[in-house]
Short mmCIF file of C-alpha atoms and ligand atoms in Angstrom, two decimals:
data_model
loop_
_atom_site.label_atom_id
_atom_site.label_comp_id
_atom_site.label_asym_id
_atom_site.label_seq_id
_atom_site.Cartn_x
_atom_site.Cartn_y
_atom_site.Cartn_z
CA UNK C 217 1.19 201.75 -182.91
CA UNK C 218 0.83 198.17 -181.23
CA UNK C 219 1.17 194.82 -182.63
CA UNK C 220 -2.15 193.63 -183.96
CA UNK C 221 -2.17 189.68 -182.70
CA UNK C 222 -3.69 187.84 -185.48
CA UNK C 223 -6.21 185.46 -184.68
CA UNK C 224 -6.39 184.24 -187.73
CA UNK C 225 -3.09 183.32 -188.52
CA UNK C 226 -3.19 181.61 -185.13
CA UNK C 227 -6.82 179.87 -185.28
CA UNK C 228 -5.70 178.43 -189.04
CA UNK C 229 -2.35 176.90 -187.19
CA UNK C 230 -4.40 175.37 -184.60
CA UNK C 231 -6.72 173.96 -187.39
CA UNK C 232 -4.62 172.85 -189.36
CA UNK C 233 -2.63 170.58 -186.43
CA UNK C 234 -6.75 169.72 -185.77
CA UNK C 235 -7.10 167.99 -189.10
CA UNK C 236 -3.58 166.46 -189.14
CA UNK C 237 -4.10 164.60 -185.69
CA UNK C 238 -7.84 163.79 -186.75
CA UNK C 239 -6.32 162.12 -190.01
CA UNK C 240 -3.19 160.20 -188.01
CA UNK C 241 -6.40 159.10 -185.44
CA UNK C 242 -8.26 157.99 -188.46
CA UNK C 243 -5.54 156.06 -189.71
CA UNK C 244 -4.37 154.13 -186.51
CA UNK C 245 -7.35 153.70 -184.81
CA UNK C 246 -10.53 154.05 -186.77
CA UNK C 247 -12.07 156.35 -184.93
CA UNK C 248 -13.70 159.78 -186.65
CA UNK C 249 -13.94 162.16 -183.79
CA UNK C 250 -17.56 163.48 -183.57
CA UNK C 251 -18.73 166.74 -182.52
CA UNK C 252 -22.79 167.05 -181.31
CA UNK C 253 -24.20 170.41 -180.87
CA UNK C 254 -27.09 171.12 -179.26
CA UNK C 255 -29.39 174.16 -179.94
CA UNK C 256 -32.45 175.28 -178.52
CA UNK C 257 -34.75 178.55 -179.54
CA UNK C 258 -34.29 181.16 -182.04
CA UNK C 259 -31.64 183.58 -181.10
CA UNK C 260 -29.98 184.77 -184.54
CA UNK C 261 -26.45 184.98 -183.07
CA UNK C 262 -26.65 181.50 -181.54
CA UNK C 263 -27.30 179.79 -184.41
CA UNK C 264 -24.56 181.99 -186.19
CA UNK C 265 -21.77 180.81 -184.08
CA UNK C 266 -22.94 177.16 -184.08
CA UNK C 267 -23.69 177.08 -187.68
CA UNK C 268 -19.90 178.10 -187.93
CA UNK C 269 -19.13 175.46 -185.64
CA UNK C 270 -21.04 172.81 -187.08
CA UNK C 271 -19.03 173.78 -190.23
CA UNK C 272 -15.56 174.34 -188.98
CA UNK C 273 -16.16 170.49 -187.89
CA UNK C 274 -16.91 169.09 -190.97
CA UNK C 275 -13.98 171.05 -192.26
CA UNK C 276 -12.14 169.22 -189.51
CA UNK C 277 -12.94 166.07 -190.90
CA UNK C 278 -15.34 165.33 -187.89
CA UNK C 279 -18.86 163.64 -188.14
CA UNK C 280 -20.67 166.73 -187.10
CA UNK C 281 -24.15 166.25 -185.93
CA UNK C 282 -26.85 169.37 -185.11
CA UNK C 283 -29.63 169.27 -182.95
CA UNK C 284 -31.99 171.92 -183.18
CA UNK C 285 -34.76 172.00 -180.67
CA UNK C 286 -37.88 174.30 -180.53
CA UNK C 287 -37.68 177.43 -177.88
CA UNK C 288 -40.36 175.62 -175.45
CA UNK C 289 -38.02 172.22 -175.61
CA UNK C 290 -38.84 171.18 -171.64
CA UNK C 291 -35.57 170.25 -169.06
CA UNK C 292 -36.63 166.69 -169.79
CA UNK C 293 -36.15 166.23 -173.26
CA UNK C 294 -33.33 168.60 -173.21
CA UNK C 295 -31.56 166.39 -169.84
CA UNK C 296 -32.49 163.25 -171.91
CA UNK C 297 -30.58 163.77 -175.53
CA UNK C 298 -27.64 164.55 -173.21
CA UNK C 299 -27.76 161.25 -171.36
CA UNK C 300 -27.75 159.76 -175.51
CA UNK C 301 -25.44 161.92 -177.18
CA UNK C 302 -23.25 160.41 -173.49
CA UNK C 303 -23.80 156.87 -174.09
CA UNK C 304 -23.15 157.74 -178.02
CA UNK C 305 -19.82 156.00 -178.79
CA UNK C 306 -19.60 157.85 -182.31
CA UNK C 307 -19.76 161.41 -179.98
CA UNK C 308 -16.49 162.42 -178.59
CA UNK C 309 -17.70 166.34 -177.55
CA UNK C 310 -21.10 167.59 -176.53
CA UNK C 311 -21.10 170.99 -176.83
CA UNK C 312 -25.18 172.85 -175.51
CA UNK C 313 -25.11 176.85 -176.82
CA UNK C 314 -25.70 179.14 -174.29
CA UNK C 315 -27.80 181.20 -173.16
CA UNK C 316 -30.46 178.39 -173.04
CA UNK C 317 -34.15 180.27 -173.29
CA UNK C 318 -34.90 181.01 -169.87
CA UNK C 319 -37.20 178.12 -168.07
CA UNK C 320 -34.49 175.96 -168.81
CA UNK C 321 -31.70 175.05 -166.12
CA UNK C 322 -28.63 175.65 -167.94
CA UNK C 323 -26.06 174.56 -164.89
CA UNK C 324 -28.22 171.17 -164.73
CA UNK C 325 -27.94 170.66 -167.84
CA UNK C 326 -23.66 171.22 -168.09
CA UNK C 327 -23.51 169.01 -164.88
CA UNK C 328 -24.98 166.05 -167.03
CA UNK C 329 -22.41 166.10 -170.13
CA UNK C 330 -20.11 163.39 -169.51
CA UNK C 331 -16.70 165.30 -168.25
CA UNK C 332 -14.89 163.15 -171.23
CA UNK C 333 -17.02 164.84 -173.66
CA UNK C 334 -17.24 168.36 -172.02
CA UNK C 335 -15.50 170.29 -174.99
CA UNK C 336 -16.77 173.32 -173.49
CA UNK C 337 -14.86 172.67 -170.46
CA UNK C 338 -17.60 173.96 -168.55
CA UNK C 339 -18.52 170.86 -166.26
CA UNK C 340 -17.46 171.11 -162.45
CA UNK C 341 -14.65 168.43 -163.40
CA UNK C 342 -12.78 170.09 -165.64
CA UNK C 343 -13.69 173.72 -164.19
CA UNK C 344 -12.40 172.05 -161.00
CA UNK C 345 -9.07 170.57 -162.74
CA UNK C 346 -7.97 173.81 -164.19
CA UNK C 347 -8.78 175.54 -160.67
CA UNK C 348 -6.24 172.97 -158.90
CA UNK C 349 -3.53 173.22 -161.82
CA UNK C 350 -4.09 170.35 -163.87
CA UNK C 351 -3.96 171.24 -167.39
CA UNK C 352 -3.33 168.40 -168.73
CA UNK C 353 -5.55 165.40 -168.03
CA UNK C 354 -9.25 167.79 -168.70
CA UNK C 355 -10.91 170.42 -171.28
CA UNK C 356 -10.08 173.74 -170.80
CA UNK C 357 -13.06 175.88 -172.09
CA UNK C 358 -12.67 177.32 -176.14
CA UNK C 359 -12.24 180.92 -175.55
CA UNK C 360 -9.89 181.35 -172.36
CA UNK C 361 -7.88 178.64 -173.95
CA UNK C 362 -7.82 180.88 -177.32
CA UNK C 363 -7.24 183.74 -175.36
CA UNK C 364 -4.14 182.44 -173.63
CA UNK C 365 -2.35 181.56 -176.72
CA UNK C 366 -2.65 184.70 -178.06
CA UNK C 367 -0.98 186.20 -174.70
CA UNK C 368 1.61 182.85 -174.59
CA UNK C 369 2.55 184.40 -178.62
CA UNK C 370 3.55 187.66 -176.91
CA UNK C 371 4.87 186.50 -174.04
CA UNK C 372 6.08 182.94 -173.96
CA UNK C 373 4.75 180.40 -171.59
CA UNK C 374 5.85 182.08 -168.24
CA UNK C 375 4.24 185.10 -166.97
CA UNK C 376 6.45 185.76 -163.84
CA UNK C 377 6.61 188.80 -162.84
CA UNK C 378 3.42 190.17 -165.17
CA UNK C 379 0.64 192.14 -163.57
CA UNK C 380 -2.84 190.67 -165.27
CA UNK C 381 -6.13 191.93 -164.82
CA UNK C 382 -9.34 190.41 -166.61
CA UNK C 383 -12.34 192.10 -166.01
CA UNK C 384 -15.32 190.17 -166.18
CA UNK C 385 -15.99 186.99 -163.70
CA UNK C 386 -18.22 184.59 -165.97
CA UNK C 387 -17.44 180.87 -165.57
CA UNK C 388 -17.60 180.47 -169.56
CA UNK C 389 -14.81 183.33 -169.42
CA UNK C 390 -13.42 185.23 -166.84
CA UNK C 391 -13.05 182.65 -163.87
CA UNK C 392 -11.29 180.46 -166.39
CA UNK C 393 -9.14 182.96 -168.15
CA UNK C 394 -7.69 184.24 -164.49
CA UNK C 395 -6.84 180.40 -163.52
CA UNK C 396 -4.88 180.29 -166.68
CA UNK C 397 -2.89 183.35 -166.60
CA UNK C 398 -2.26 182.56 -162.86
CA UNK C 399 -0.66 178.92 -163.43
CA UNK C 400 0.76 181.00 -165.93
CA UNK C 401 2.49 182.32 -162.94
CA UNK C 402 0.79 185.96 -163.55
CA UNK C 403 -0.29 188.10 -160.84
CA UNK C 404 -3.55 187.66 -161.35
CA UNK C 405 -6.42 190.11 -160.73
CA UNK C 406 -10.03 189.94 -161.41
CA UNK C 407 -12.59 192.58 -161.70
CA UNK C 408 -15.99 192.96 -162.42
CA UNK C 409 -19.18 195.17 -162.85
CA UNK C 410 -18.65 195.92 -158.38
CA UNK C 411 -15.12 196.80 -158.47
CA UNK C 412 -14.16 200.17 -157.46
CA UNK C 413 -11.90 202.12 -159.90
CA UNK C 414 -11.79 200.39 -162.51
CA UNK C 415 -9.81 202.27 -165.18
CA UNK C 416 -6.96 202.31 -162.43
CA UNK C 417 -6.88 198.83 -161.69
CA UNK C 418 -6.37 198.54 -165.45
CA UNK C 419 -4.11 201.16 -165.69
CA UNK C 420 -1.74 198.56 -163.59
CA UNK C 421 -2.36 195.37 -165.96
CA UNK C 422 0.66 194.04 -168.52
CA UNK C 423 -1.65 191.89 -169.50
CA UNK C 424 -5.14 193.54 -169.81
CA UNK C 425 -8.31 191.01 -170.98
CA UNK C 426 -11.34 192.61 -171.05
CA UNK C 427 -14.95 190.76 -171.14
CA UNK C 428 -17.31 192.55 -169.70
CA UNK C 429 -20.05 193.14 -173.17
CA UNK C 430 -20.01 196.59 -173.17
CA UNK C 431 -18.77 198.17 -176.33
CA UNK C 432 -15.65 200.06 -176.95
CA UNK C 433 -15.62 200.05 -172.54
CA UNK C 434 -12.06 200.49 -172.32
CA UNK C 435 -10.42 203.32 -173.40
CA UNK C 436 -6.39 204.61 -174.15
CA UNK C 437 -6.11 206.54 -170.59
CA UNK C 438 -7.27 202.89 -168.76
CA UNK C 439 -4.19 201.28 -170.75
CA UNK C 440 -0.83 200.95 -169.59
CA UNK C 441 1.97 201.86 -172.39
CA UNK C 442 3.42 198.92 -173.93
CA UNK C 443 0.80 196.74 -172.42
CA UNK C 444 -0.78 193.70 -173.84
CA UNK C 445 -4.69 193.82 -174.33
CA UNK C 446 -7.10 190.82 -175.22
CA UNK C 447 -10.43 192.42 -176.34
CA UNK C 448 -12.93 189.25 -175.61
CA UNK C 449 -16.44 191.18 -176.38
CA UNK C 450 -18.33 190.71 -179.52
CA UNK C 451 -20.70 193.81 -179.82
CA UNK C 452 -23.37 194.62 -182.69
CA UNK C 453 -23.14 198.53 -183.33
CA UNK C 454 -24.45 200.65 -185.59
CA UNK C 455 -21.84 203.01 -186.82
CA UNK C 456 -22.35 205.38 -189.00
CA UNK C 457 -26.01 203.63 -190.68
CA UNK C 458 -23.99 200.43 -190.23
CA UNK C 459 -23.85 197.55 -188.56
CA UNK C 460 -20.57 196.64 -187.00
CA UNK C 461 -18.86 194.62 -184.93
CA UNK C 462 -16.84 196.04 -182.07
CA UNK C 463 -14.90 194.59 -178.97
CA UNK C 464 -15.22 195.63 -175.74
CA UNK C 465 -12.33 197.99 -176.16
CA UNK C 466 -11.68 201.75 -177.95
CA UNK C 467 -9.58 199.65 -180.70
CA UNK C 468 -7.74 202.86 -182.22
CA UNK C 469 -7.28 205.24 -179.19
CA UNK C 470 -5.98 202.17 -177.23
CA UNK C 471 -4.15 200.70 -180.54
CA UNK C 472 -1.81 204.26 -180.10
CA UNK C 473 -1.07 203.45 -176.41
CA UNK C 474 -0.84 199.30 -176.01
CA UNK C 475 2.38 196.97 -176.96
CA UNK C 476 -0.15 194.03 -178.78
CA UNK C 477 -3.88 194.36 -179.09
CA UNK C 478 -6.35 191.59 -180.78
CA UNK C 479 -8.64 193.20 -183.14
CA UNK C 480 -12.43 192.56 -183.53
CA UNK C 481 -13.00 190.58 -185.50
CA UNK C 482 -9.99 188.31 -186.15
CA UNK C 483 -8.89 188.40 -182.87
CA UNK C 484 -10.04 185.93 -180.24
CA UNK C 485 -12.93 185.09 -181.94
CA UNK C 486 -11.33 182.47 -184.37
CA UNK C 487 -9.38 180.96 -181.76
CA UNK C 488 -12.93 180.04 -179.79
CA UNK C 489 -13.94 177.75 -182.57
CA UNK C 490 -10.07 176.55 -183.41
CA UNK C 491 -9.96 175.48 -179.43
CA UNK C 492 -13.22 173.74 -179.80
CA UNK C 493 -11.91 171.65 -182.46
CA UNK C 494 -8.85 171.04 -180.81
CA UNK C 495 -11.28 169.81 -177.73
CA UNK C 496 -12.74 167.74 -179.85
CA UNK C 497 -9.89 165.87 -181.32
CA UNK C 498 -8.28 165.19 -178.07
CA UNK C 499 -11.41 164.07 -176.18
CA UNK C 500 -11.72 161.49 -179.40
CA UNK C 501 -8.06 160.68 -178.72
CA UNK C 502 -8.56 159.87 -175.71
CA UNK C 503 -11.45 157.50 -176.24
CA UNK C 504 -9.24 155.73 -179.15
CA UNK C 505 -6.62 155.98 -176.60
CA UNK C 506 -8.63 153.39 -174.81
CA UNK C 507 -9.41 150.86 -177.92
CA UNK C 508 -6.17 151.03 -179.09
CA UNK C 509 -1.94 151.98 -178.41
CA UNK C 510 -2.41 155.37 -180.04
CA UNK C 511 -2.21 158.19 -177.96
CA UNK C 512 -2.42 161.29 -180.90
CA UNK C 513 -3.27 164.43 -179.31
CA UNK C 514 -4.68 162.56 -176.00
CA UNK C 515 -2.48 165.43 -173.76
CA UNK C 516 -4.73 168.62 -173.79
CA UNK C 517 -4.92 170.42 -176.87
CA UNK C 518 -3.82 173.68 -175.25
CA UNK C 519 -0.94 172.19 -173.30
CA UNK C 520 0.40 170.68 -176.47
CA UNK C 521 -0.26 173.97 -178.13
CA UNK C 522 2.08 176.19 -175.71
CA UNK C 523 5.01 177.33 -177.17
CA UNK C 524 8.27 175.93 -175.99
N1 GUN M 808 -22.24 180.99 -176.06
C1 GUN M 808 -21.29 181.92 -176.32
N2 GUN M 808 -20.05 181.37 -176.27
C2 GUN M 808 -20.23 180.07 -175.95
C3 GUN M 808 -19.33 178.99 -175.73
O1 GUN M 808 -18.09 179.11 -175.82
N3 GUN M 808 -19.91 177.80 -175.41
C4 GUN M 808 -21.26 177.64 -175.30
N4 GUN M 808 -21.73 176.44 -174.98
N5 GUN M 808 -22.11 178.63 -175.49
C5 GUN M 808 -21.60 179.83 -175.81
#
C-alpha cells in the first residue's frame, strides 16, 4: 500500500508560516496584505472555492474583499474594476475565478492584472518567468505550486534522473506544473487528450500528475510500481445514490501499485488555497518591501517553501 501524501498536514504548514509572515509584515511595516476576488455568474462550484478563499484569507489575517458580479457583467465593467482593484494600494493580489461565463474574454482580462498582483500567476509575466527559470522574483500559479511540494516532500528538491509525465496541457495547470518539475531537473513529459498511448507513456512516469477532468481516468496497470502519483482532478460522482468527490485517478487499485499517492480530497486541493495565500503575502511583501527595509517573505513563497 502507498504513502498517502497529506495535503492537509502540508496546506496547514504553509498556513500557518502565511499568518506568521502576515503578522511580522504587520508589525514592521503596517501593511495588511489584501486579497480581492472577483466573481462573475452563478456557477455553484465557483463560488464554493472562492467562498473558501475569501475565508481562508480572513483566516490569514488579510483584508479580504469579494466582488460578485451578475452573469451578463459586460468586458467593460469587468476590464474596468481590474484597472481599480490595480491602482488599489490596500490590494496586494487580484485573483478573477475562472471559467468566466462565456461572452467574456478571459485571457484579456488576466493580461490586465498588474503582474505584482497576479496571485494566480497566470499573467504572461510570470507565466513567462517560470518558463525561463526564474522562480524567484514572480507568482507561480496556486495549484502547480501545491502540487510540487507535495512531490519536493517525497522527493527532495532535485529530480535528476526522474522520469515525469503530467497529462493535461492547461496554462492554469499542466504547462505550469511541467516547467516546475523540469527546473526541477525532471525529465519532463507532457501529454494530453491527442497523445497516442497513453497508459504507456504513464506506465514510464516516477512522477505521474494527472489533470485531465475525467474521473477515476487512470488506473493500477497505467502506474509504474513504486511510483509517485499527484491526482489534480476534482470530480462530482454519484456513487452508490451519493454524491462524491473523486480525482482523476482509480484511488484504491492504483493505491496497491504506487510508492505515494494524494488522495481526493485532502490532497492537492488544500495546497491550491494554502499557495494562494502564500501569493498573497509575498506580493504584499513585496509592496512593503518598497515603503519600508523589511523584506518578510518578499522571495517567492514556493521557493522559500522548498525543502532544504
Ligand atoms: N478555477 C479553478 N481553479 C482556479 C484557479 O486556481 N484560479 C482561478 N482564477 N480560477 C480557477
Amino acid at each position: 500500500m502507498a504513502t498517502i501524501i497529506d495535503g492537509k498536514a502540508t496546506a496547514a504548514s504553509v498556513i500557518s508560516k502565511v499568518k506568521a509572515d502576515a503578522a511580522e509584515l504587520a508589525s514592521l511595516t503596517g501593511v495588511r496584505p489584501g486579497l480581492a476576488v472577483v466573481i462573475v455568474g452563478e456557477d455553484p462550484a465557483s463560488h464554493a472555492y472562492v467562498n473558501s478563499k475569501s475565508r481562508m484569507a480572513k483566516e490569514c489575517g488579510f483584508n479580504s474583499i469579494q466582488h460578485t458580479l451578475p452573469e451578463d457583467t459586460g468586458q467593460a465593467t469587468l476590464e474596468g474594476l481590474v484597472d481599480t482593484l490595480n491602482s488599489d494600494p490596500t490590494v496586494h493580489g487580484i485573483l478573477v475565478q475562472l471559467p468566466l461565463p462565456r461572452h467574456l474574454d478571459a485571457e484579456a482580462v488576466l493580461r490586465l492584472i498588474s503582474p505584482e498582483k497576479d496571485v494566480d500567476g497566470l499573467h504572461v509575466v510570470n507565466a513567462g518567468k517560470i518558463a525561463t527559470g526564474d522562480l524567484k522574483t514572480g507568482l507561480i500559479s496556486c495549484t502547480p505550486a501545491g502540487a510540487m511540494l507535495l512531490v519536493n516532500e517525497i522527493h527532495g528538491a532535485d529530480l535528476s534522473g526522474l522520469n515525469a509525465v503530467v497529462v493535461g496541457r492547461s496554462n492554469l495547470f499542466g504547462k505550469p506544473m511541467g516547467l516546475l518539475l523540469l527546473a526541477a531537473n525532471a525529465t519532463v513529459t507532457m501529454a494530453h487528450s491527442k497523445t497516442n498511448g497513453l497508459a504507456s507513456i504513464c506506465r514510464n512516469a516516477d512522477v505521474l500528475v494527472a489533470a485531465v477532468g475525467r474521473p477515476q481516468m487512470v488506473k493500477a496497470d497505467w502506474v509504474k510500481p513504486g511510483a509517485t502519483v499527484i491526482d489534480v482532478g476534482i470530480n462530482r460522482m454519484i456513487v452508490e445514490g451519493r454524491s462524491r468527490l473523486v480525482g482523476d485517478v482509480a484511488f484504491e487499485e492504483v493505491a496497491d501499485v504506487a510508492g505515494a499517492i494524494t488522495p481526493v480530497p485532502g490532497g492537492v486541493g488544500p495546497m491550491t488555497i494554502a499557495m494562494l495565500m502564500a501569493n498573497t503575502v509575498t506580493a504584499a511583501s513585496r509592496a512593503g518591501a518598497t515603503t519600508s527595509r523589511s523584506s518578510v517573505g518578499s522571495e517567492s513563497s514556493f521557493v522559500s517553501a522548498l525543502p532544504n
